XYZ file of C-alpha atoms in Angstrom:
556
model
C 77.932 16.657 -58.680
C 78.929 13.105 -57.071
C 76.017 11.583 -55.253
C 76.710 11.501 -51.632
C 77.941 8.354 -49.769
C 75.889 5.304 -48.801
C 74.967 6.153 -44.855
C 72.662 3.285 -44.432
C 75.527 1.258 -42.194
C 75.778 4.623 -40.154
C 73.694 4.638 -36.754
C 70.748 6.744 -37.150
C 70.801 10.672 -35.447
C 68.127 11.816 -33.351
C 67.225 14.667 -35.273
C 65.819 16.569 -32.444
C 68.933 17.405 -31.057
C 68.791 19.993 -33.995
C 65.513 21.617 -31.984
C 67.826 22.577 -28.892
C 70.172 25.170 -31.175
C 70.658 28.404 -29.401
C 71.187 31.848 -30.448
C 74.718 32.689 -30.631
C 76.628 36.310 -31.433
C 77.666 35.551 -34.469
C 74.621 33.971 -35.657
C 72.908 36.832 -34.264
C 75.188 39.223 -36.358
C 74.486 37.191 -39.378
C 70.713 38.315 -38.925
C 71.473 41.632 -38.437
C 73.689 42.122 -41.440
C 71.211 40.397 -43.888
C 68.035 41.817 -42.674
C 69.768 45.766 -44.121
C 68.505 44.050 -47.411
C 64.833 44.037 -45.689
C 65.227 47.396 -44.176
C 65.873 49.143 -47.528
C 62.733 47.492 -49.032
C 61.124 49.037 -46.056
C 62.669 52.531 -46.346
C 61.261 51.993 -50.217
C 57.668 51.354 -49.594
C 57.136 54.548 -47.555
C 59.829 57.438 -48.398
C 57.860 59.290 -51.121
C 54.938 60.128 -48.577
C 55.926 62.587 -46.575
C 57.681 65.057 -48.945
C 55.160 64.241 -51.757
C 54.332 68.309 -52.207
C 57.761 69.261 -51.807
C 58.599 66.230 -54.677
C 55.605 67.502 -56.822
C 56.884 70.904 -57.133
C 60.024 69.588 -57.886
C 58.326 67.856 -60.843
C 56.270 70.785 -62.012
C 59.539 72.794 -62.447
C 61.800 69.730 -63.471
C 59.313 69.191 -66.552
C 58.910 73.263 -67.164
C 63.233 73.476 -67.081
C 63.361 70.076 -69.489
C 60.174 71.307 -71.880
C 59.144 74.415 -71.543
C 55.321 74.214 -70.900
C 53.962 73.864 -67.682
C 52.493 70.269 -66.407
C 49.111 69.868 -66.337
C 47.106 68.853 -63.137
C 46.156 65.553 -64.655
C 49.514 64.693 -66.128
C 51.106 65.452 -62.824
C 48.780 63.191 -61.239
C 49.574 60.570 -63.403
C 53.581 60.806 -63.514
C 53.674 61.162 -59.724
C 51.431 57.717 -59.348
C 54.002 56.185 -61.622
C 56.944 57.191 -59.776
C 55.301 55.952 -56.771
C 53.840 52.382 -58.262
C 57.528 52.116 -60.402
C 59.516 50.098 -57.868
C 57.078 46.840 -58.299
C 57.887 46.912 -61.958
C 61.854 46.749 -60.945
C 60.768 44.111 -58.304
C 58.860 42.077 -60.202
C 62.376 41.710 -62.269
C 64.523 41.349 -59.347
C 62.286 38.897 -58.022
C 63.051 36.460 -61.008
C 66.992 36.621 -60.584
C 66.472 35.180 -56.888
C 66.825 31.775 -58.713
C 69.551 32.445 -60.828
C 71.885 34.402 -58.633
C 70.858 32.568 -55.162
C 71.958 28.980 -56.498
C 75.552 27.481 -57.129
C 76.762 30.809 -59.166
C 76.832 33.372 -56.195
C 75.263 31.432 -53.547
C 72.798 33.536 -50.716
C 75.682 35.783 -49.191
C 77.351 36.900 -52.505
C 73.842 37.460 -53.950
C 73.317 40.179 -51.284
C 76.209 41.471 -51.355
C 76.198 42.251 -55.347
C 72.302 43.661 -55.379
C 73.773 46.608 -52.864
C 75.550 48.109 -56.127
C 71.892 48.173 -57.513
C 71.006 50.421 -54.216
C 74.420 52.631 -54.548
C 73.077 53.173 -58.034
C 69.503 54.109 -57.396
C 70.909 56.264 -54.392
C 72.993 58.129 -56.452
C 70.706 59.249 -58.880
C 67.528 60.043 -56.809
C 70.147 62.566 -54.802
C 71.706 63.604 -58.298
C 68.353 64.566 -59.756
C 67.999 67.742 -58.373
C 71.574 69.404 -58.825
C 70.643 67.980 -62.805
C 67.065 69.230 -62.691
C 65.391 65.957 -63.624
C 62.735 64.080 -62.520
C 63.126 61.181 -64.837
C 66.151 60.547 -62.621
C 63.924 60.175 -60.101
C 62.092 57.475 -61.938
C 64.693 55.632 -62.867
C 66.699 55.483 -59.291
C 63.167 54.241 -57.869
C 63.110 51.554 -61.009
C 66.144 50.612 -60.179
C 65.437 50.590 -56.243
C 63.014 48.285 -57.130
C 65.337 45.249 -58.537
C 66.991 45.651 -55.835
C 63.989 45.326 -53.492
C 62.567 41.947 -55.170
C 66.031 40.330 -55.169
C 66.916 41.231 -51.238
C 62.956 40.007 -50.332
C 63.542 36.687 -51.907
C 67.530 35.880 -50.695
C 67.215 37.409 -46.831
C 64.416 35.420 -45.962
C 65.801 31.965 -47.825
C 69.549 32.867 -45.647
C 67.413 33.073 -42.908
C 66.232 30.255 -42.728
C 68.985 28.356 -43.965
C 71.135 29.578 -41.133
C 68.501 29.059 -38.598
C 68.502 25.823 -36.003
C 64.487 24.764 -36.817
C 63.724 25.920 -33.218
C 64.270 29.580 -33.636
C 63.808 29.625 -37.313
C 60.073 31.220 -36.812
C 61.842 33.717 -34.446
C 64.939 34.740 -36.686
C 62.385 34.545 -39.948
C 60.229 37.023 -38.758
C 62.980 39.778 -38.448
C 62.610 40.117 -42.236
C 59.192 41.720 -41.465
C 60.431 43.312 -38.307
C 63.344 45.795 -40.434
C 60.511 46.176 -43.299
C 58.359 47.720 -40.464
C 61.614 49.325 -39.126
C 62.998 50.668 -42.824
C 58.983 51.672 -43.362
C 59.111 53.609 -39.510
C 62.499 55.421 -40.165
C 61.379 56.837 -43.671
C 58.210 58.553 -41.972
C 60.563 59.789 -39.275
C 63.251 61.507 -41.488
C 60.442 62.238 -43.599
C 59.652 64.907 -41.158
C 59.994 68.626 -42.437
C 61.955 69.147 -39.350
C 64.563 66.656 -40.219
C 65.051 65.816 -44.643
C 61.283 66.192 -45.856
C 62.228 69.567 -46.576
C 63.082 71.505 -50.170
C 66.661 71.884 -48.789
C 66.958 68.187 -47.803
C 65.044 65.915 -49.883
C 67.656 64.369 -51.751
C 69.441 63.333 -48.983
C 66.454 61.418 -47.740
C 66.269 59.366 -51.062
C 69.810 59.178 -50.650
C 69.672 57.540 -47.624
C 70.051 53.775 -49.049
C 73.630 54.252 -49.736
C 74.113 53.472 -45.881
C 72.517 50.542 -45.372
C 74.072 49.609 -48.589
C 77.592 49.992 -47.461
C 77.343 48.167 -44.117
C 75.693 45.121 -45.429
C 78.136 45.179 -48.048
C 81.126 45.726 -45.616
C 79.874 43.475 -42.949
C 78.682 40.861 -44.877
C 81.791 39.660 -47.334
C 83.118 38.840 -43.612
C 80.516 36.820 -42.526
C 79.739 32.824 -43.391
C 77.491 31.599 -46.377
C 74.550 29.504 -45.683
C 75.685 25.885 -44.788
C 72.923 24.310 -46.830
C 73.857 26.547 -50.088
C 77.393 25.238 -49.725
C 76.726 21.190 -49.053
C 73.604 20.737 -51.459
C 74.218 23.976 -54.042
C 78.067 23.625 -54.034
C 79.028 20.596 -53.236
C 81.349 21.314 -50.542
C 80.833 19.338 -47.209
C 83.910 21.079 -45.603
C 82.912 24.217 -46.230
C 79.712 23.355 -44.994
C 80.914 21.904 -41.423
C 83.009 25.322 -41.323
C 80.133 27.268 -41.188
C 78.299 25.615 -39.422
C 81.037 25.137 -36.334
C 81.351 29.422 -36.679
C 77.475 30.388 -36.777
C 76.561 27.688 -33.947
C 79.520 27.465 -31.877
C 81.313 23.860 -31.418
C 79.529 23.247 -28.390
C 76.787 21.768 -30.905
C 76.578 18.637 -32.315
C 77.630 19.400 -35.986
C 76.910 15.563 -36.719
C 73.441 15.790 -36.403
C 72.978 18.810 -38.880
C 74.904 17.566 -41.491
C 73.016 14.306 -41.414
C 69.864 16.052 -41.518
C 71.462 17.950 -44.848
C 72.364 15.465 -46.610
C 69.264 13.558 -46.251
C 67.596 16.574 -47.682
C 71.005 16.382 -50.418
C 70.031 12.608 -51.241
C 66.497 13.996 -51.765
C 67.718 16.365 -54.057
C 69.949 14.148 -56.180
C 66.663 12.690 -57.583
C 64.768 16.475 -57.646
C 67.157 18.719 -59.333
C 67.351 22.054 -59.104
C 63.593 23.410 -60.098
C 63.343 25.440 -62.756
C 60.011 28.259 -62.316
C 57.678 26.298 -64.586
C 58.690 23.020 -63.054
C 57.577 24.004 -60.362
C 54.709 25.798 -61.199
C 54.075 22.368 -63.067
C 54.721 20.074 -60.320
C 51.972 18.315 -59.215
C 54.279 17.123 -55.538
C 55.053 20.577 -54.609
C 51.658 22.431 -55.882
C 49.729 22.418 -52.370
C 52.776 23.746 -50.720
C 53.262 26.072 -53.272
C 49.247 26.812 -53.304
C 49.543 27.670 -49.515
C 52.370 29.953 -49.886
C 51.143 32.039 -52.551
C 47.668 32.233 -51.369
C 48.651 33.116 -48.059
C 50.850 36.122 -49.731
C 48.041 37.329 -51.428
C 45.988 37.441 -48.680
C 48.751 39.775 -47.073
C 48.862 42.086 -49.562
C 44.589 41.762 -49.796
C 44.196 42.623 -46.616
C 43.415 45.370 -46.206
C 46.310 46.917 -44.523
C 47.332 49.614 -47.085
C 44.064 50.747 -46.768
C 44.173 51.113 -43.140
C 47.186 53.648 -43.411
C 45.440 55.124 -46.212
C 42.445 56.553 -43.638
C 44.398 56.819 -40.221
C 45.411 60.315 -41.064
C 42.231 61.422 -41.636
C 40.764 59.545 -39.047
C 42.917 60.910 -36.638
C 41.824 64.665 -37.687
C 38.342 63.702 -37.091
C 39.050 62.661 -33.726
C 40.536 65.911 -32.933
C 44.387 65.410 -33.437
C 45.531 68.671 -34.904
C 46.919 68.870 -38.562
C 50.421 69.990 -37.589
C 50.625 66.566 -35.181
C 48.825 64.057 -37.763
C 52.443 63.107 -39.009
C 53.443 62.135 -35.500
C 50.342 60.194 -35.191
C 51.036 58.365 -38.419
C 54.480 57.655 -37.215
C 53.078 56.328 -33.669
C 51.184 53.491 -35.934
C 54.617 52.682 -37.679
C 55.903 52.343 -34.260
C 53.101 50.311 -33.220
C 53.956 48.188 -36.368
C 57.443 47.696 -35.327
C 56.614 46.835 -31.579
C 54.505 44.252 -32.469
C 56.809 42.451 -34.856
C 59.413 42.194 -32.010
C 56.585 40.729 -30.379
C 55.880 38.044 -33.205
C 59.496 37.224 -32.999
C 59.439 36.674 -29.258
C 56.174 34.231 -29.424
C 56.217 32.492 -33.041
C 58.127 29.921 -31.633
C 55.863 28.784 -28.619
C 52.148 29.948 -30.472
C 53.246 28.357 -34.132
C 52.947 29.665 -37.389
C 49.212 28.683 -37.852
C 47.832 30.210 -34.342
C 49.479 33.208 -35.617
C 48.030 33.299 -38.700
C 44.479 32.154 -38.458
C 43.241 34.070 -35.220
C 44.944 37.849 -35.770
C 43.483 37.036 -39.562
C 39.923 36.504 -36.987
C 40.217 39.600 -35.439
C 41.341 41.761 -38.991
C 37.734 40.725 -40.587
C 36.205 41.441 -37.771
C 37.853 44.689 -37.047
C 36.822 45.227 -40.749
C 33.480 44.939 -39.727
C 33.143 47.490 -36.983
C 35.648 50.168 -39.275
C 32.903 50.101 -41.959
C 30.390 50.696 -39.737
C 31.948 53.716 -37.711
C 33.701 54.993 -41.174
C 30.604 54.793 -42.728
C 28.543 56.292 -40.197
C 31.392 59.213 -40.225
C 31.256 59.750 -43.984
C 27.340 60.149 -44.095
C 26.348 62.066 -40.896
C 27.619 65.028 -41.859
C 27.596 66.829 -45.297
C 29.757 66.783 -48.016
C 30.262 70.533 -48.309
C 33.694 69.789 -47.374
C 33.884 72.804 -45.250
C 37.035 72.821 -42.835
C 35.237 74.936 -40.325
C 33.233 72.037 -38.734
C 30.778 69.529 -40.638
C 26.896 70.336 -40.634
C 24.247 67.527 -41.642
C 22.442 70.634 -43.740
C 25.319 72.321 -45.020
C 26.080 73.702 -48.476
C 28.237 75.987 -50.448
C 27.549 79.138 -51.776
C 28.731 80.470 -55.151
C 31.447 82.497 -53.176
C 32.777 78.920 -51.820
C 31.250 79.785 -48.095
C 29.964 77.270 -46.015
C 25.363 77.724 -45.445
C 23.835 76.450 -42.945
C 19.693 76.147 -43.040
C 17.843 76.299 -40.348
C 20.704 75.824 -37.743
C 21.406 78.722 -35.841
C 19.528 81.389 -37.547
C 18.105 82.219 -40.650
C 18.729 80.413 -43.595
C 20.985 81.708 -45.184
C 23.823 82.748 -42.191
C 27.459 82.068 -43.259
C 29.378 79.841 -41.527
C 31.764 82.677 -40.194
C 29.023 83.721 -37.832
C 27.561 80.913 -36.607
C 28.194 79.950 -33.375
C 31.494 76.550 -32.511
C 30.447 73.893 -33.707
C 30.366 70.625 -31.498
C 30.672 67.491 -32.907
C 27.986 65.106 -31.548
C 29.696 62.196 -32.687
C 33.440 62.389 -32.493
C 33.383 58.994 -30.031
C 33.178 57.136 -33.818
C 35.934 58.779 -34.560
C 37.677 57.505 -31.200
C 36.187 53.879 -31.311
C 37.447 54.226 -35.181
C 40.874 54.979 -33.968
C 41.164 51.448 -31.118
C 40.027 49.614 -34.291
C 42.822 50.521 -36.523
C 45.415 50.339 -33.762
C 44.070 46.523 -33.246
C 44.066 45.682 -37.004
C 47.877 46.891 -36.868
C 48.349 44.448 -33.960
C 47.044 41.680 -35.698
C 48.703 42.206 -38.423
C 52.487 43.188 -37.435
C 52.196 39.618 -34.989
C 50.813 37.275 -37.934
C 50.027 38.261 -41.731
C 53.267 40.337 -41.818
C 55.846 38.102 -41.501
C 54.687 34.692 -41.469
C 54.353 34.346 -45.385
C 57.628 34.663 -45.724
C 58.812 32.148 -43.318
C 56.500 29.347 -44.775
C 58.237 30.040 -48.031
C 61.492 28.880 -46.236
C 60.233 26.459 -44.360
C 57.720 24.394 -46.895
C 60.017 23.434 -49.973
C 63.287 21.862 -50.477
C 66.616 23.283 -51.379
C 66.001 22.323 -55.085
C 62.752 24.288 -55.167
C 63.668 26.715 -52.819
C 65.354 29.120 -55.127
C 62.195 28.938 -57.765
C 59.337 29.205 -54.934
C 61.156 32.430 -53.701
C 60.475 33.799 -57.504
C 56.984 33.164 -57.243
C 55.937 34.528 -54.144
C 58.239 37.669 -54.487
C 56.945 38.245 -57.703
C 53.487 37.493 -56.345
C 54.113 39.874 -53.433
C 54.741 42.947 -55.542
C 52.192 42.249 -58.390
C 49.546 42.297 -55.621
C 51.159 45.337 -53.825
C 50.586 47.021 -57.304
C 47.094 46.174 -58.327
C 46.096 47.280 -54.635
C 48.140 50.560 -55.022
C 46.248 51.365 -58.879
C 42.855 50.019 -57.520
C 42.491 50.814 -53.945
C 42.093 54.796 -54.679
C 39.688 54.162 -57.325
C 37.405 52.098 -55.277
C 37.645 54.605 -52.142
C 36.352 57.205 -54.469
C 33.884 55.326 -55.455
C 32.653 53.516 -52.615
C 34.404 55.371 -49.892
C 34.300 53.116 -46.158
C 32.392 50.077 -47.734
C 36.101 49.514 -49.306
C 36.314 47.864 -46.344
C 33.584 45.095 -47.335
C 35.789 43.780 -50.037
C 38.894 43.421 -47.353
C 36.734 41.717 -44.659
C 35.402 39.261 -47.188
C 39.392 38.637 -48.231
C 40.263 37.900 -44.722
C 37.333 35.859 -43.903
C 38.341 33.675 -46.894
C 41.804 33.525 -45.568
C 40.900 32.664 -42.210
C 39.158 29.933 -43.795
C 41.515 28.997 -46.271
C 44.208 28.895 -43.069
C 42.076 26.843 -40.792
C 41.622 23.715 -43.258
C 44.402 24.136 -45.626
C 48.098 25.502 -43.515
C 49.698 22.784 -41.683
C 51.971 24.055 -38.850
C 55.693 23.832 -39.071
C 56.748 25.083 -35.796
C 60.084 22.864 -34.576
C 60.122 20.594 -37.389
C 62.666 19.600 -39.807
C 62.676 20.793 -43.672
C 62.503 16.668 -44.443
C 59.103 16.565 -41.822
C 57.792 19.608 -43.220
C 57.780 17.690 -46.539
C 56.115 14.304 -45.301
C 53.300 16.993 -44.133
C 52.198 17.174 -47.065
C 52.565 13.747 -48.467
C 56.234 13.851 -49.983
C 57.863 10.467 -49.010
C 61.526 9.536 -49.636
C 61.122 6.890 -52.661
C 64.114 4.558 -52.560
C 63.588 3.597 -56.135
C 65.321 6.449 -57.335
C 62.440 7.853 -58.969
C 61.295 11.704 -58.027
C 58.329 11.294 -55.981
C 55.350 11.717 -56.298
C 54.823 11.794 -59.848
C 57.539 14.386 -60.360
C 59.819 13.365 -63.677
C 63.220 14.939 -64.030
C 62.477 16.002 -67.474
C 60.298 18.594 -65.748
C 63.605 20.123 -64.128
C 66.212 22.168 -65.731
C 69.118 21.876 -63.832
C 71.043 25.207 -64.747
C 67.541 27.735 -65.591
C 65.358 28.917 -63.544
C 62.469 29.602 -66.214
């Protein structure tokens, strides 16, 4: 790659002419088409929930056809948590071909459109597996699923905000959350029995990827790749103005963009292209990459996969009967979704840190008042786990009926004949119920997406690539350890769970206050000098960065 020109004669561009960009159709198509890749990692996280029994007996006669014995209770328990937990393992691999496949060899649009063969694939066998009677295709599709999934959450975002003027990049970044809540709300609707959750339907519903597959594929061959990727990755400043004239219209001035990319180019003709360890190594780049990561593990840490773990039964406690609890799970994921669309219509005006350090407030303290009503909810009744209504004396007899001392009658009278029981305190339930709808809130306007969008926003194109790896892979080891541990501790420990989330997001909150700088409306080359990178004239990578610590065609 030649260096680029000397522009030091040239008259120097107001760079915030790039802040006025506006949203055009084709840039809003662009969006649309890359943010499928989002949606399926969506549709991934929650599709197994709502046909889990009819999936489970699938598996119990799957193994019995394959082996001949029946599967034990324990073993079942075990194989379904792995089918479940298996996509991180694929992510956590696709994650680390972000940096390979993203740079000069496919670029960001090529990339997505390649990993939608690993969907078709997956698709096909999760709907195969029961006309073959196998689970283990099951397994696999989901594994593969997974690759998939950490490849599409590393590229969208990085075309994103690649493709994005700076002054509605925080807007057009956060629709990567928005179709993951959108992919996550559409899997708990056809999840329904009504519609695929069924024994007749199920494989259609794991299926379903092949059609989000297809359309990004179609769609996207047609559509422009990301104007940085083709200046600064392949060294093609035609190309480049091309794009740029088609996604922003040639009302703009395309001067004033390319200037601003190939300052960002000069910069990285003295950084190459970052390997992993470089920049895991790098002592320039490690606060950015400190804030990024930390701020993605307080996502995952907080809490929120907890919260959907007890609304169901929260909602049963307040009185919501069990045949409408899946509708009231579903209203949360539309809650979710709403309040993304809201994130995308303020992100630009609040900021990224607002957003972040007050909803991540509100979750600790909503944290706070959950452990107390959940608590108080768990321990004022007894644990005879009777379904007819919960007594504070109640046991079980040998024949498995509820007794109740000293309530009604003589000790000793059944539950049957008692008289209805009214629960004194089903306003905890209520007040539990505002609590978790607020924590959603919080959560779907800042912790959601913003991680993501400081990952595009805080590193250079050399880096880029590499710092995608990290936090991808960092996004779906966390997801995991929370989806092994979480159930252990709520068995143990039951609403003081909570406790250990609260503490997480005070931390954060903290962590946010002294440590996130904001980015809203500011260049990738400002976003740098934030944190102390200055352009060094010398030649020298700055900062204390040496190019042996780069690699310029591996990313590990």
């Amino acid at each position: 790659m030649k260096p680029p020109a000397d522009d030091s004669t040239k008259p120097e561009v107001d760079f915030s002419e790039a802040t006025k960009g506006k949203l055009t159709c084709l840039l809003a198509f662009c969006v649309l088409v890359a943010d499928l890749g989002s949606f399926q990692f969506g549709y991934t996280i929650s599709v197994l929930n709502a046909p889990e029994q009819e999936l489970q007996k699938f598996y119990n006669e799957s193994f019995f056809h394959l082996f001949g014995v029946e599967l034990g209770s324990d073993h079942s328990t075990l194989l379904w948590s792995c089918t479940v937990s298996i996509y991180c393992l694929g992510g956590l691999f696709g994650s680390l071909m972000v940096g390979p496949l993203t740079g000069s060899f496919l670029g960001r649009k090529w990339t997505m459109v390649s990993i939608n063969l690993l969907s078709v694939t997956g698709a096909l066998l999760m709907w195969g597996s029961r006309m073959q009677t196998s689970f283990q295709m099951i397994i696999v599709g989901r594994t593969i699923m997974g690759v998939h999934n950490g490849c599409a959450i590393g590229v969208v975002p990085m075309y994103l905000s690649e493709v994005s003027p700076p002054n509605l990049r925080g807007a057009i970044g956060v629709t990567h959350q928005l179709f993951i809540t959108i992919g996550i709300l559409v899997s708990q609707i056809f999840g329904l029995q009504q519609i695929l959750g069924n024994e007749e339907r199920w494989p259609y519903l794991l299926g379903f990827y092949i059609i989000p597959a297809a359309f990004q594929t179609l769609f996207m061959m047609f559509l422009p790749e990301s104007p940085r990727c083709l200046l600064i990755d392949k060294d093609n400043p035609e190309a480049s103005r091309k794009a740029l004239k088609k996604i922003h219209g040639s009302h703009v001035n395309l001067d004033v963009y390319i200037q601003e990319m190939k300052i960002e180019h000069e910069n990285e003709m003295k950084e190459p292209k970052m390997s992993l360890l470089a920049l895991i190594k790098s002592r320039s780049l490690r606060p950015q990459l400190m804030v990024c990561v930390l701020v993605m593990l307080g996502q995952q840490f907080s809490g929120v996969n907890a919260i959907f773990f007890y609304s169901t039964s929260i909602f049963l406690q307040a009185g919501v009967p069990a045949e409408y609890s899946d509708y009231a799970t579903i209203g949360v994921g539309g809650i979710n979704v709403l309040m993304t669309v809201v994130s995308v219509m303020v992100i630009d005006k609040a900021g990224r840190k607002a957003l972040l350090l007050w909803p991540v407030a509100f979750m600790a303290f909503s944290f706070a008042i959950l452990t107390v009503t959940l608590g108080l909810t768990e321990n004022l009744y007894c644990e005879c786990g009777c379904q007819q209504g919960r007594w504070p004396t109640g046991v079980l007899d040998s024949a498995g009926s509820c007794i109740l001392p000293n309530v009604t009658g003589p000790t000793g009278i059944p539950m049957t004949t008692a008289g209805p029981f009214e629960d004194p305190y089903q306003w905890i339930a209520y007040l539990s119920i505002v609590f978790i709808i607020l924590f959603i809130i919080a959560f779907a306007i800042g912790l959601g997406p913003i991680p993501f969008i400081i990952t595009g926003e805080m590193f250079r194109q050399g880096a880029r690539p590499a710092a995608y790896m990290i936090i991808g892979s960092t996004n779906l080891v966390a997801n995991g350890i929370v989806g092994l541990v979480f159930p252990i501790l709520q068995a143990r420990i039951g609403a003081f769970t909570f406790l250990i989330f609260m503490a997480v997001c005070v931390l954060l909150c903290i962590f946010i206050a002294v440590k996130v700088p904001e980015t809203k409306n500011k260049t990738f080359e400002d976003i740098q000098k934030l944190f102390g990178v200055r352009e060094d004239t010398s030649g020298e990578a700055p900062n204390g960065i040496q190019n042996a610590a780069y690699v310029g065609t591996t990313y590990l």
